[in-house]
């Protein structure tokens, strides 16, 4: 008689102390030695003999034969002994993902703050194509950060403010807030500005130290990737409000202030152990459907004054990152040229599988540029396209899930034109090889 054992093991018990989740391939179990039973273990065995083969199931708590007990315990001890080394290896390779920014990356933080629907997306039809319900993401489905997490073999990274009975941050956290800017004055009181997002990150650091100790937390934070999408609202707000900022500062001076605030945040994270950073530069702000329609005399053309500010910002951001890489030891970064990638899809939608590159799927008016998607903002009436996959823009200011995926693929290094829009590293480099 040949005896074959197949172990189906409880995935919860042998989780290493440093992490609350592991890949499903890691065997985990608990051994209850006094009762001589293996908790959460089901043993299947096959008898091969003259009368053929039969497969039987012995429950975990059934009293095993001496042969079963000896073999099961020996296998259990071997797996138990290796569990520590498996966990240690996982700890060494684990890369967390921390996300800062605005509505391009907000996974739902604004659901939990006292603000208006102008800065929330927790109502239909947001989220309609993937989640089938609104999550707070400003899209019909997933965002760039969701796809990056998938590429990195991480779960969806939760918003920091999402209520949780037993929160854990081992995989990272999303701090992004729709409407946020690098400046505290941008839509002040209605959003979570970048400095406040940093304060949330410091709370997470304290939590990690309490769970991992100083050394473990330092290792985790140094291996983590920090993604930023910030600045669009600092410039867009100038045209959506009665701002007089540009009466006081020149365009270059104002850009310098925005970049200066961002620099302070980056250096703060670096001083606390962060080494690997990803950045998304600004879109052609004046070409967003909601900005195109601000000036009726512009005939639907891009508002170049707004786009010129984004261009100045992107140039300054590139120079800043080159400088930081030169002066901060171990500083590595990836910058994605969203500006170019978005222009390509706006001007040549069919090349990328779209039918409409300038107008939005959801909204009202010309280009559906009136920010009315969902009927809870600027008017109750709105139009909604039948197939968001045919559109570059989801609403007056935001992109469809399909565009988010294409951008994430480029950022990861999976697209054919990656080298022209991302560098000096791609995000796969930051997560897997550095």
GROMACS .gro file of C-alpha atoms in nm:
model
  434
    1UNK     CA    1   0.000   0.000   0.000
    2UNK     CA    2   0.127   0.342  -0.096
    3UNK     CA    3   0.033   0.633   0.122
    4UNK     CA    4   0.008   0.982  -0.020
    5UNK     CA    5  -0.058   1.286   0.195
    6UNK     CA    6  -0.192   1.613   0.063
    7UNK     CA    7  -0.196   1.895   0.314
    8UNK     CA    8  -0.442   2.177   0.288
    9UNK     CA    9  -0.309   2.421   0.539
   10UNK     CA   10  -0.462   2.707   0.729
   11UNK     CA   11  -0.319   3.026   0.575
   12UNK     CA   12  -0.368   3.235   0.888
   13UNK     CA   13  -0.163   3.089   1.169
   14UNK     CA   14   0.201   3.103   1.056
   15UNK     CA   15   0.191   3.466   0.946
   16UNK     CA   16   0.514   3.631   1.042
   17UNK     CA   17   0.496   3.901   1.309
   18UNK     CA   18   0.602   4.172   1.067
   19UNK     CA   19   0.319   4.131   0.820
   20UNK     CA   20  -0.049   4.051   0.833
   21UNK     CA   21  -0.077   3.902   0.486
   22UNK     CA   22   0.136   3.670   0.280
   23UNK     CA   23   0.121   3.526  -0.072
   24UNK     CA   24  -0.120   3.236  -0.097
   25UNK     CA   25   0.168   3.004  -0.187
   26UNK     CA   26   0.321   3.017   0.161
   27UNK     CA   27   0.210   2.719   0.376
   28UNK     CA   28   0.083   2.813   0.719
   29UNK     CA   29  -0.054   2.615   1.009
   30UNK     CA   30  -0.061   2.580   1.385
   31UNK     CA   31   0.035   2.262   1.568
   32UNK     CA   32  -0.159   2.177   1.883
   33UNK     CA   33   0.093   1.939   2.038
   34UNK     CA   34  -0.099   1.846   2.354
   35UNK     CA   35  -0.397   1.718   2.162
   36UNK     CA   36  -0.180   1.557   1.898
   37UNK     CA   37  -0.382   1.720   1.624
   38UNK     CA   38  -0.295   1.973   1.356
   39UNK     CA   39  -0.523   2.275   1.369
   40UNK     CA   40  -0.679   2.376   1.040
   41UNK     CA   41  -0.535   2.068   0.868
   42UNK     CA   42  -0.722   1.826   0.647
   43UNK     CA   43  -0.545   1.508   0.541
   44UNK     CA   44  -0.640   1.328   0.227
   45UNK     CA   45  -0.492   0.987   0.167
   46UNK     CA   46  -0.508   0.733  -0.114
   47UNK     CA   47  -0.500   0.356  -0.078
   48UNK     CA   48  -0.366   0.162  -0.375
   49UNK     CA   49  -0.420  -0.212  -0.362
   50UNK     CA   50  -0.569  -0.514  -0.530
   51UNK     CA   51  -0.919  -0.370  -0.515
   52UNK     CA   52  -0.824  -0.049  -0.690
   53UNK     CA   53  -0.770   0.302  -0.555
   54UNK     CA   54  -0.988   0.501  -0.321
   55UNK     CA   55  -0.944   0.852  -0.183
   56UNK     CA   56  -1.059   0.922   0.170
   57UNK     CA   57  -1.072   1.238   0.381
   58UNK     CA   58  -0.974   1.237   0.745
   59UNK     CA   59  -1.094   1.542   0.935
   60UNK     CA   60  -0.843   1.758   1.119
   61UNK     CA   61  -0.967   1.653   1.461
   62UNK     CA   62  -1.012   1.285   1.387
   63UNK     CA   63  -0.784   1.055   1.583
   64UNK     CA   64  -0.505   0.957   1.342
   65UNK     CA   65  -0.321   0.626   1.325
   66UNK     CA   66   0.037   0.613   1.451
   67UNK     CA   67   0.165   0.615   1.093
   68UNK     CA   68  -0.040   0.924   1.012
   69UNK     CA   69   0.060   1.096   1.332
   70UNK     CA   70   0.431   1.035   1.286
   71UNK     CA   71   0.430   1.143   0.920
   72UNK     CA   72   0.205   1.443   0.978
   73UNK     CA   73   0.404   1.569   1.275
   74UNK     CA   74   0.734   1.528   1.089
   75UNK     CA   75   0.601   1.726   0.791
   76UNK     CA   76   0.451   1.983   1.028
   77UNK     CA   77   0.784   2.033   1.206
   78UNK     CA   78   0.969   2.068   0.875
   79UNK     CA   79   0.724   2.330   0.752
   80UNK     CA   80   0.723   2.505   1.088
   81UNK     CA   81   1.102   2.523   1.087
   82UNK     CA   82   1.104   2.670   0.737
   83UNK     CA   83   0.827   2.916   0.814
   84UNK     CA   84   1.063   3.157   0.983
   85UNK     CA   85   1.299   3.158   0.686
   86UNK     CA   86   1.011   3.200   0.442
   87UNK     CA   87   0.880   3.490   0.647
   88UNK     CA   88   1.225   3.645   0.672
   89UNK     CA   89   1.270   3.621   0.297
   90UNK     CA   90   0.928   3.776   0.241
   91UNK     CA   91   1.016   4.057   0.481
   92UNK     CA   92   1.336   4.124   0.294
   93UNK     CA   93   1.160   4.146  -0.041
   94UNK     CA   94   0.839   4.316   0.069
   95UNK     CA   95   0.790   4.662  -0.082
   96UNK     CA   96   0.515   4.887   0.054
   97UNK     CA   97   0.338   5.157  -0.150
   98UNK     CA   98   0.262   5.503  -0.012
   99UNK     CA   99   0.050   5.737  -0.223
  100UNK     CA  100   0.024   6.115  -0.198
  101UNK     CA  101  -0.163   6.361  -0.412
  102UNK     CA  102  -0.491   6.469  -0.563
  103UNK     CA  103  -0.794   6.324  -0.743
  104UNK     CA  104  -0.579   6.133  -0.994
  105UNK     CA  105  -0.486   5.905  -0.701
  106UNK     CA  106  -0.754   5.958  -0.433
  107UNK     CA  107  -0.904   5.616  -0.353
  108UNK     CA  108  -1.172   5.759  -0.122
  109UNK     CA  109  -1.019   5.973   0.152
  110UNK     CA  110  -1.257   6.258   0.073
  111UNK     CA  111  -1.550   6.030   0.158
  112UNK     CA  112  -1.457   6.084   0.523
  113UNK     CA  113  -1.398   6.458   0.544
  114UNK     CA  114  -1.635   6.751   0.578
  115UNK     CA  115  -1.641   6.880   0.222
  116UNK     CA  116  -1.876   6.930  -0.073
  117UNK     CA  117  -1.962   6.704  -0.364
  118UNK     CA  118  -1.727   6.914  -0.579
  119UNK     CA  119  -1.447   6.719  -0.410
  120UNK     CA  120  -1.623   6.385  -0.368
  121UNK     CA  121  -1.707   6.099  -0.602
  122UNK     CA  122  -1.901   5.868  -0.372
  123UNK     CA  123  -2.213   5.858  -0.586
  124UNK     CA  124  -2.329   5.698  -0.911
  125UNK     CA  125  -2.209   5.673  -1.188
  126UNK     CA  126  -1.856   5.688  -1.043
  127UNK     CA  127  -1.713   5.338  -1.012
  128UNK     CA  128  -1.975   5.189  -1.244
  129UNK     CA  129  -1.757   4.975  -1.470
  130UNK     CA  130  -1.526   4.786  -1.233
  131UNK     CA  131  -1.638   4.814  -0.873
  132UNK     CA  132  -2.007   4.840  -0.972
  133UNK     CA  133  -2.051   5.099  -0.697
  134UNK     CA  134  -1.892   5.436  -0.611
  135UNK     CA  135  -1.576   5.410  -0.402
  136UNK     CA  136  -1.473   5.774  -0.400
  137UNK     CA  137  -1.241   5.735  -0.700
  138UNK     CA  138  -1.284   6.003  -0.965
  139UNK     CA  139  -1.325   5.760  -1.252
  140UNK     CA  140  -1.556   5.493  -1.383
  141UNK     CA  141  -1.324   5.234  -1.229
  142UNK     CA  142  -0.967   5.192  -1.109
  143UNK     CA  143  -0.690   5.450  -1.095
  144UNK     CA  144  -0.322   5.447  -1.192
  145UNK     CA  145  -0.226   5.360  -0.834
  146UNK     CA  146  -0.461   5.059  -0.832
  147UNK     CA  147  -0.297   4.914  -1.142
  148UNK     CA  148   0.052   4.985  -1.008
  149UNK     CA  149  -0.040   4.796  -0.691
  150UNK     CA  150  -0.157   4.505  -0.906
  151UNK     CA  151   0.170   4.505  -1.102
  152UNK     CA  152   0.358   4.504  -0.772
  153UNK     CA  153   0.147   4.208  -0.650
  154UNK     CA  154  -0.007   4.417  -0.374
  155UNK     CA  155  -0.376   4.444  -0.284
  156UNK     CA  156  -0.562   4.767  -0.349
  157UNK     CA  157  -0.401   5.024  -0.120
  158UNK     CA  158  -0.671   5.158   0.117
  159UNK     CA  159  -0.736   5.527   0.186
  160UNK     CA  160  -0.588   5.637   0.518
  161UNK     CA  161  -0.918   5.775   0.650
  162UNK     CA  162  -1.120   5.464   0.569
  163UNK     CA  163  -1.259   5.330   0.899
  164UNK     CA  164  -1.108   4.999   1.000
  165UNK     CA  165  -1.152   4.802   1.320
  166UNK     CA  166  -0.799   4.666   1.301
  167UNK     CA  167  -0.603   4.881   1.055
  168UNK     CA  168  -0.273   4.763   0.916
  169UNK     CA  169  -0.032   4.948   0.694
  170UNK     CA  170   0.222   4.684   0.598
  171UNK     CA  171   0.134   4.709   0.229
  172UNK     CA  172   0.119   5.088   0.234
  173UNK     CA  173  -0.146   5.359   0.255
  174UNK     CA  174  -0.316   5.605   0.023
  175UNK     CA  175  -0.317   5.963   0.156
  176UNK     CA  176  -0.432   6.138  -0.165
  177UNK     CA  177  -0.722   6.383  -0.155
  178UNK     CA  178  -0.922   6.513  -0.451
  179UNK     CA  179  -0.872   6.888  -0.490
  180UNK     CA  180  -0.550   6.889  -0.289
  181UNK     CA  181  -0.249   7.096  -0.382
  182UNK     CA  182   0.106   7.142  -0.269
  183UNK     CA  183  -0.011   7.471  -0.118
  184UNK     CA  184  -0.230   7.470   0.193
  185UNK     CA  185  -0.425   7.762   0.042
  186UNK     CA  186  -0.548   7.555  -0.254
  187UNK     CA  187  -0.919   7.487  -0.192
  188UNK     CA  188  -0.836   7.535   0.175
  189UNK     CA  189  -1.077   7.374   0.423
  190UNK     CA  190  -1.234   7.147   0.162
  191UNK     CA  191  -0.946   6.905   0.099
  192UNK     CA  192  -0.647   6.737   0.263
  193UNK     CA  193  -0.345   6.943   0.158
  194UNK     CA  194  -0.005   6.786   0.104
  195UNK     CA  195   0.135   6.895   0.441
  196UNK     CA  196  -0.156   6.727   0.619
  197UNK     CA  197  -0.104   6.415   0.411
  198UNK     CA  198   0.254   6.412   0.539
  199UNK     CA  199   0.129   6.435   0.897
  200UNK     CA  200  -0.086   6.125   0.832
  201UNK     CA  201   0.222   5.948   0.701
  202UNK     CA  202   0.405   6.029   1.025
  203UNK     CA  203   0.120   5.864   1.218
  204UNK     CA  204   0.165   5.552   1.007
  205UNK     CA  205   0.539   5.556   1.078
  206UNK     CA  206   0.467   5.557   1.451
  207UNK     CA  207   0.230   5.263   1.407
  208UNK     CA  208   0.488   5.069   1.206
  209UNK     CA  209   0.754   5.122   1.471
  210UNK     CA  210   0.514   4.987   1.733
  211UNK     CA  211   0.463   4.671   1.526
  212UNK     CA  212   0.805   4.617   1.370
  213UNK     CA  213   1.042   4.797   1.602
  214UNK     CA  214   1.273   5.076   1.491
  215UNK     CA  215   1.497   4.857   1.278
  216UNK     CA  216   1.213   4.673   1.105
  217UNK     CA  217   1.023   4.994   1.035
  218UNK     CA  218   1.335   5.164   0.899
  219UNK     CA  219   1.397   4.873   0.662
  220UNK     CA  220   1.038   4.875   0.540
  221UNK     CA  221   1.027   5.251   0.483
  222UNK     CA  222   1.356   5.251   0.295
  223UNK     CA  223   1.232   4.979   0.060
  224UNK     CA  224   0.891   5.140   0.006
  225UNK     CA  225   0.789   5.333  -0.305
  226UNK     CA  226   0.636   5.681  -0.262
  227UNK     CA  227   0.413   5.799  -0.547
  228UNK     CA  228   0.311   6.163  -0.599
  229UNK     CA  229   0.056   6.334  -0.823
  230UNK     CA  230   0.028   6.692  -0.701
  231UNK     CA  231   0.017   7.045  -0.838
  232UNK     CA  232  -0.269   7.044  -1.088
  233UNK     CA  233  -0.510   7.205  -0.842
  234UNK     CA  234  -0.258   7.472  -0.743
  235UNK     CA  235  -0.283   7.606  -1.098
  236UNK     CA  236  -0.636   7.504  -1.194
  237UNK     CA  237  -0.779   7.679  -0.889
  238UNK     CA  238  -0.651   8.011  -1.021
  239UNK     CA  239  -0.900   7.984  -1.308
  240UNK     CA  240  -1.190   7.828  -1.117
  241UNK     CA  241  -1.194   8.089  -0.839
  242UNK     CA  242  -1.156   8.464  -0.825
  243UNK     CA  243  -0.788   8.433  -0.741
  244UNK     CA  244  -0.561   8.737  -0.763
  245UNK     CA  245  -0.241   8.543  -0.695
  246UNK     CA  246  -0.099   8.617  -1.040
  247UNK     CA  247  -0.147   8.987  -0.971
  248UNK     CA  248   0.103   8.950  -0.688
  249UNK     CA  249   0.344   8.690  -0.826
  250UNK     CA  250   0.479   8.625  -1.172
  251UNK     CA  251   0.409   8.282  -1.318
  252UNK     CA  252   0.763   8.163  -1.251
  253UNK     CA  253   0.751   8.293  -0.894
  254UNK     CA  254   0.424   8.115  -0.824
  255UNK     CA  255   0.557   7.791  -0.975
  256UNK     CA  256   0.862   7.831  -0.753
  257UNK     CA  257   0.640   7.847  -0.444
  258UNK     CA  258   0.453   7.531  -0.545
  259UNK     CA  259   0.776   7.343  -0.621
  260UNK     CA  260   0.927   7.470  -0.296
  261UNK     CA  261   0.643   7.318  -0.092
  262UNK     CA  262   0.676   6.988  -0.275
  263UNK     CA  263   1.052   6.990  -0.218
  264UNK     CA  264   0.999   7.026   0.158
  265UNK     CA  265   0.771   6.720   0.165
  266UNK     CA  266   1.010   6.506  -0.041
  267UNK     CA  267   1.306   6.596   0.179
  268UNK     CA  268   1.106   6.524   0.492
  269UNK     CA  269   1.018   6.174   0.372
  270UNK     CA  270   1.378   6.120   0.264
  271UNK     CA  271   1.501   6.226   0.611
  272UNK     CA  272   1.274   5.958   0.760
  273UNK     CA  273   1.414   5.682   0.541
  274UNK     CA  274   1.230   5.711   0.208
  275UNK     CA  275   1.455   5.649  -0.091
  276UNK     CA  276   1.240   5.547  -0.389
  277UNK     CA  277   1.000   5.803  -0.534
  278UNK     CA  278   0.760   5.808  -0.828
  279UNK     CA  279   0.616   6.126  -0.977
  280UNK     CA  280   0.340   6.200  -1.226
  281UNK     CA  281   0.385   6.535  -1.393
  282UNK     CA  282   0.097   6.770  -1.469
  283UNK     CA  283  -0.146   6.736  -1.759
  284UNK     CA  284  -0.204   7.014  -2.012
  285UNK     CA  285  -0.437   7.182  -1.762
  286UNK     CA  286  -0.590   7.420  -2.015
  287UNK     CA  287  -0.706   7.125  -2.229
  288UNK     CA  288  -0.919   6.954  -1.965
  289UNK     CA  289  -1.287   6.968  -2.074
  290UNK     CA  290  -1.381   7.173  -1.767
  291UNK     CA  291  -1.114   7.435  -1.841
  292UNK     CA  292  -1.169   7.450  -2.218
  293UNK     CA  293  -1.519   7.585  -2.160
  294UNK     CA  294  -1.433   7.855  -1.902
  295UNK     CA  295  -1.391   8.122  -2.167
  296UNK     CA  296  -1.680   8.112  -2.419
  297UNK     CA  297  -1.481   8.330  -2.659
  298UNK     CA  298  -1.208   8.064  -2.677
  299UNK     CA  299  -1.417   7.850  -2.918
  300UNK     CA  300  -1.341   7.535  -2.724
  301UNK     CA  301  -0.965   7.565  -2.767
  302UNK     CA  302  -0.724   7.488  -2.485
  303UNK     CA  303  -0.676   7.769  -2.234
  304UNK     CA  304  -0.309   7.826  -2.300
  305UNK     CA  305  -0.250   8.042  -1.994
  306UNK     CA  306  -0.335   7.744  -1.774
  307UNK     CA  307  -0.134   7.499  -1.982
  308UNK     CA  308   0.169   7.729  -1.976
  309UNK     CA  309   0.173   7.716  -1.595
  310UNK     CA  310   0.167   7.336  -1.606
  311UNK     CA  311   0.455   7.342  -1.855
  312UNK     CA  312   0.664   7.566  -1.628
  313UNK     CA  313   0.586   7.339  -1.333
  314UNK     CA  314   0.690   7.026  -1.522
  315UNK     CA  315   1.019   7.183  -1.625
  316UNK     CA  316   1.089   7.289  -1.267
  317UNK     CA  317   0.994   6.945  -1.134
  318UNK     CA  318   1.237   6.772  -1.370
  319UNK     CA  319   1.519   7.003  -1.263
  320UNK     CA  320   1.435   6.952  -0.897
  321UNK     CA  321   1.448   6.573  -0.920
  322UNK     CA  322   1.779   6.578  -1.106
  323UNK     CA  323   1.919   6.801  -0.832
  324UNK     CA  324   1.787   6.579  -0.552
  325UNK     CA  325   1.930   6.268  -0.714
  326UNK     CA  326   2.268   6.439  -0.727
  327UNK     CA  327   2.269   6.566  -0.368
  328UNK     CA  328   2.070   6.306  -0.170
  329UNK     CA  329   2.253   5.978  -0.128
  330UNK     CA  330   2.045   5.680  -0.240
  331UNK     CA  331   1.763   5.895  -0.381
  332UNK     CA  332   1.607   5.715  -0.680
  333UNK     CA  333   1.311   5.838  -0.879
  334UNK     CA  334   1.082   5.771  -1.170
  335UNK     CA  335   0.894   6.053  -1.340
  336UNK     CA  336   0.606   5.984  -1.577
  337UNK     CA  337   0.536   6.240  -1.848
  338UNK     CA  338   0.158   6.234  -1.824
  339UNK     CA  339   0.148   6.563  -2.014
  340UNK     CA  340   0.280   6.409  -2.333
  341UNK     CA  341   0.092   6.080  -2.295
  342UNK     CA  342  -0.239   6.257  -2.243
  343UNK     CA  343  -0.184   6.492  -2.536
  344UNK     CA  344  -0.116   6.192  -2.759
  345UNK     CA  345  -0.450   6.037  -2.668
  346UNK     CA  346  -0.640   6.364  -2.694
  347UNK     CA  347  -0.503   6.439  -3.040
  348UNK     CA  348  -0.492   6.083  -3.177
  349UNK     CA  349  -0.752   5.885  -2.982
  350UNK     CA  350  -0.798   5.608  -3.239
  351UNK     CA  351  -0.428   5.522  -3.222
  352UNK     CA  352  -0.482   5.420  -2.860
  353UNK     CA  353  -0.820   5.253  -2.904
  354UNK     CA  354  -1.050   5.548  -2.825
  355UNK     CA  355  -1.320   5.724  -3.024
  356UNK     CA  356  -1.328   6.055  -2.833
  357UNK     CA  357  -1.020   6.233  -2.706
  358UNK     CA  358  -1.140   6.580  -2.602
  359UNK     CA  359  -1.494   6.550  -2.471
  360UNK     CA  360  -1.593   6.371  -2.151
  361UNK     CA  361  -1.811   6.066  -2.108
  362UNK     CA  362  -2.006   6.222  -1.821
  363UNK     CA  363  -2.119   6.584  -1.779
  364UNK     CA  364  -2.312   6.850  -1.966
  365UNK     CA  365  -2.250   7.122  -2.220
  366UNK     CA  366  -1.979   7.150  -2.480
  367UNK     CA  367  -1.718   6.877  -2.437
  368UNK     CA  368  -1.936   6.783  -2.139
  369UNK     CA  369  -1.716   7.032  -1.963
  370UNK     CA  370  -1.975   7.132  -1.702
  371UNK     CA  371  -1.880   6.941  -1.387
  372UNK     CA  372  -2.226   6.791  -1.333
  373UNK     CA  373  -2.151   6.417  -1.354
  374UNK     CA  374  -2.379   6.237  -1.109
  375UNK     CA  375  -2.622   6.528  -1.077
  376UNK     CA  376  -2.499   6.636  -0.733
  377UNK     CA  377  -2.279   6.930  -0.827
  378UNK     CA  378  -2.341   7.196  -1.088
  379UNK     CA  379  -2.696   7.094  -1.179
  380UNK     CA  380  -2.902   6.778  -1.151
  381UNK     CA  381  -2.907   6.702  -1.522
  382UNK     CA  382  -2.613   6.532  -1.693
  383UNK     CA  383  -2.535   6.311  -1.988
  384UNK     CA  384  -2.358   5.977  -1.964
  385UNK     CA  385  -2.198   5.792  -2.253
  386UNK     CA  386  -2.282   5.427  -2.317
  387UNK     CA  387  -1.924   5.301  -2.323
  388UNK     CA  388  -1.656   5.479  -2.115
  389UNK     CA  389  -1.388   5.265  -2.281
  390UNK     CA  390  -1.432   5.477  -2.593
  391UNK     CA  391  -1.343   5.798  -2.406
  392UNK     CA  392  -1.019   5.945  -2.275
  393UNK     CA  393  -1.199   6.167  -2.022
  394UNK     CA  394  -1.448   6.028  -1.775
  395UNK     CA  395  -1.579   6.361  -1.644
  396UNK     CA  396  -1.487   6.727  -1.688
  397UNK     CA  397  -1.145   6.688  -1.521
  398UNK     CA  398  -1.072   6.317  -1.482
  399UNK     CA  399  -0.980   6.013  -1.688
  400UNK     CA  400  -1.145   5.681  -1.762
  401UNK     CA  401  -1.020   5.357  -1.613
  402UNK     CA  402  -0.888   5.252  -1.954
  403UNK     CA  403  -0.657   5.554  -1.967
  404UNK     CA  404  -0.544   5.494  -1.609
  405UNK     CA  405  -0.447   5.139  -1.705
  406UNK     CA  406  -0.257   5.250  -2.013
  407UNK     CA  407  -0.068   5.509  -1.808
  408UNK     CA  408   0.008   5.257  -1.533
  409UNK     CA  409   0.147   5.015  -1.792
  410UNK     CA  410   0.373   5.290  -1.925
  411UNK     CA  411   0.488   5.381  -1.575
  412UNK     CA  412   0.560   5.017  -1.495
  413UNK     CA  413   0.759   4.970  -1.816
  414UNK     CA  414   0.517   4.741  -1.998
  415UNK     CA  415   0.427   4.967  -2.292
  416UNK     CA  416   0.620   5.001  -2.619
  417UNK     CA  417   0.678   5.375  -2.580
  418UNK     CA  418   0.779   5.357  -2.215
  419UNK     CA  419   1.130   5.493  -2.265
  420UNK     CA  420   0.996   5.816  -2.413
  421UNK     CA  421   0.758   5.900  -2.126
  422UNK     CA  422   0.915   5.759  -1.808
  423UNK     CA  423   1.263   5.780  -1.660
  424UNK     CA  424   1.531   5.755  -1.540
  425UNK     CA  425   1.378   5.445  -1.378
  426UNK     CA  426   1.037   5.292  -1.430
  427UNK     CA  427   0.824   5.180  -1.137
  428UNK     CA  428   0.904   4.815  -1.192
  429UNK     CA  429   1.269   4.904  -1.128
  430UNK     CA  430   1.177   5.077  -0.804
  431UNK     CA  431   0.962   4.790  -0.680
  432UNK     CA  432   1.162   4.491  -0.797
  433UNK     CA  433   1.529   4.563  -0.862
  434UNK     CA  434   1.645   4.856  -0.645
   0.00000   0.00000   0.00000
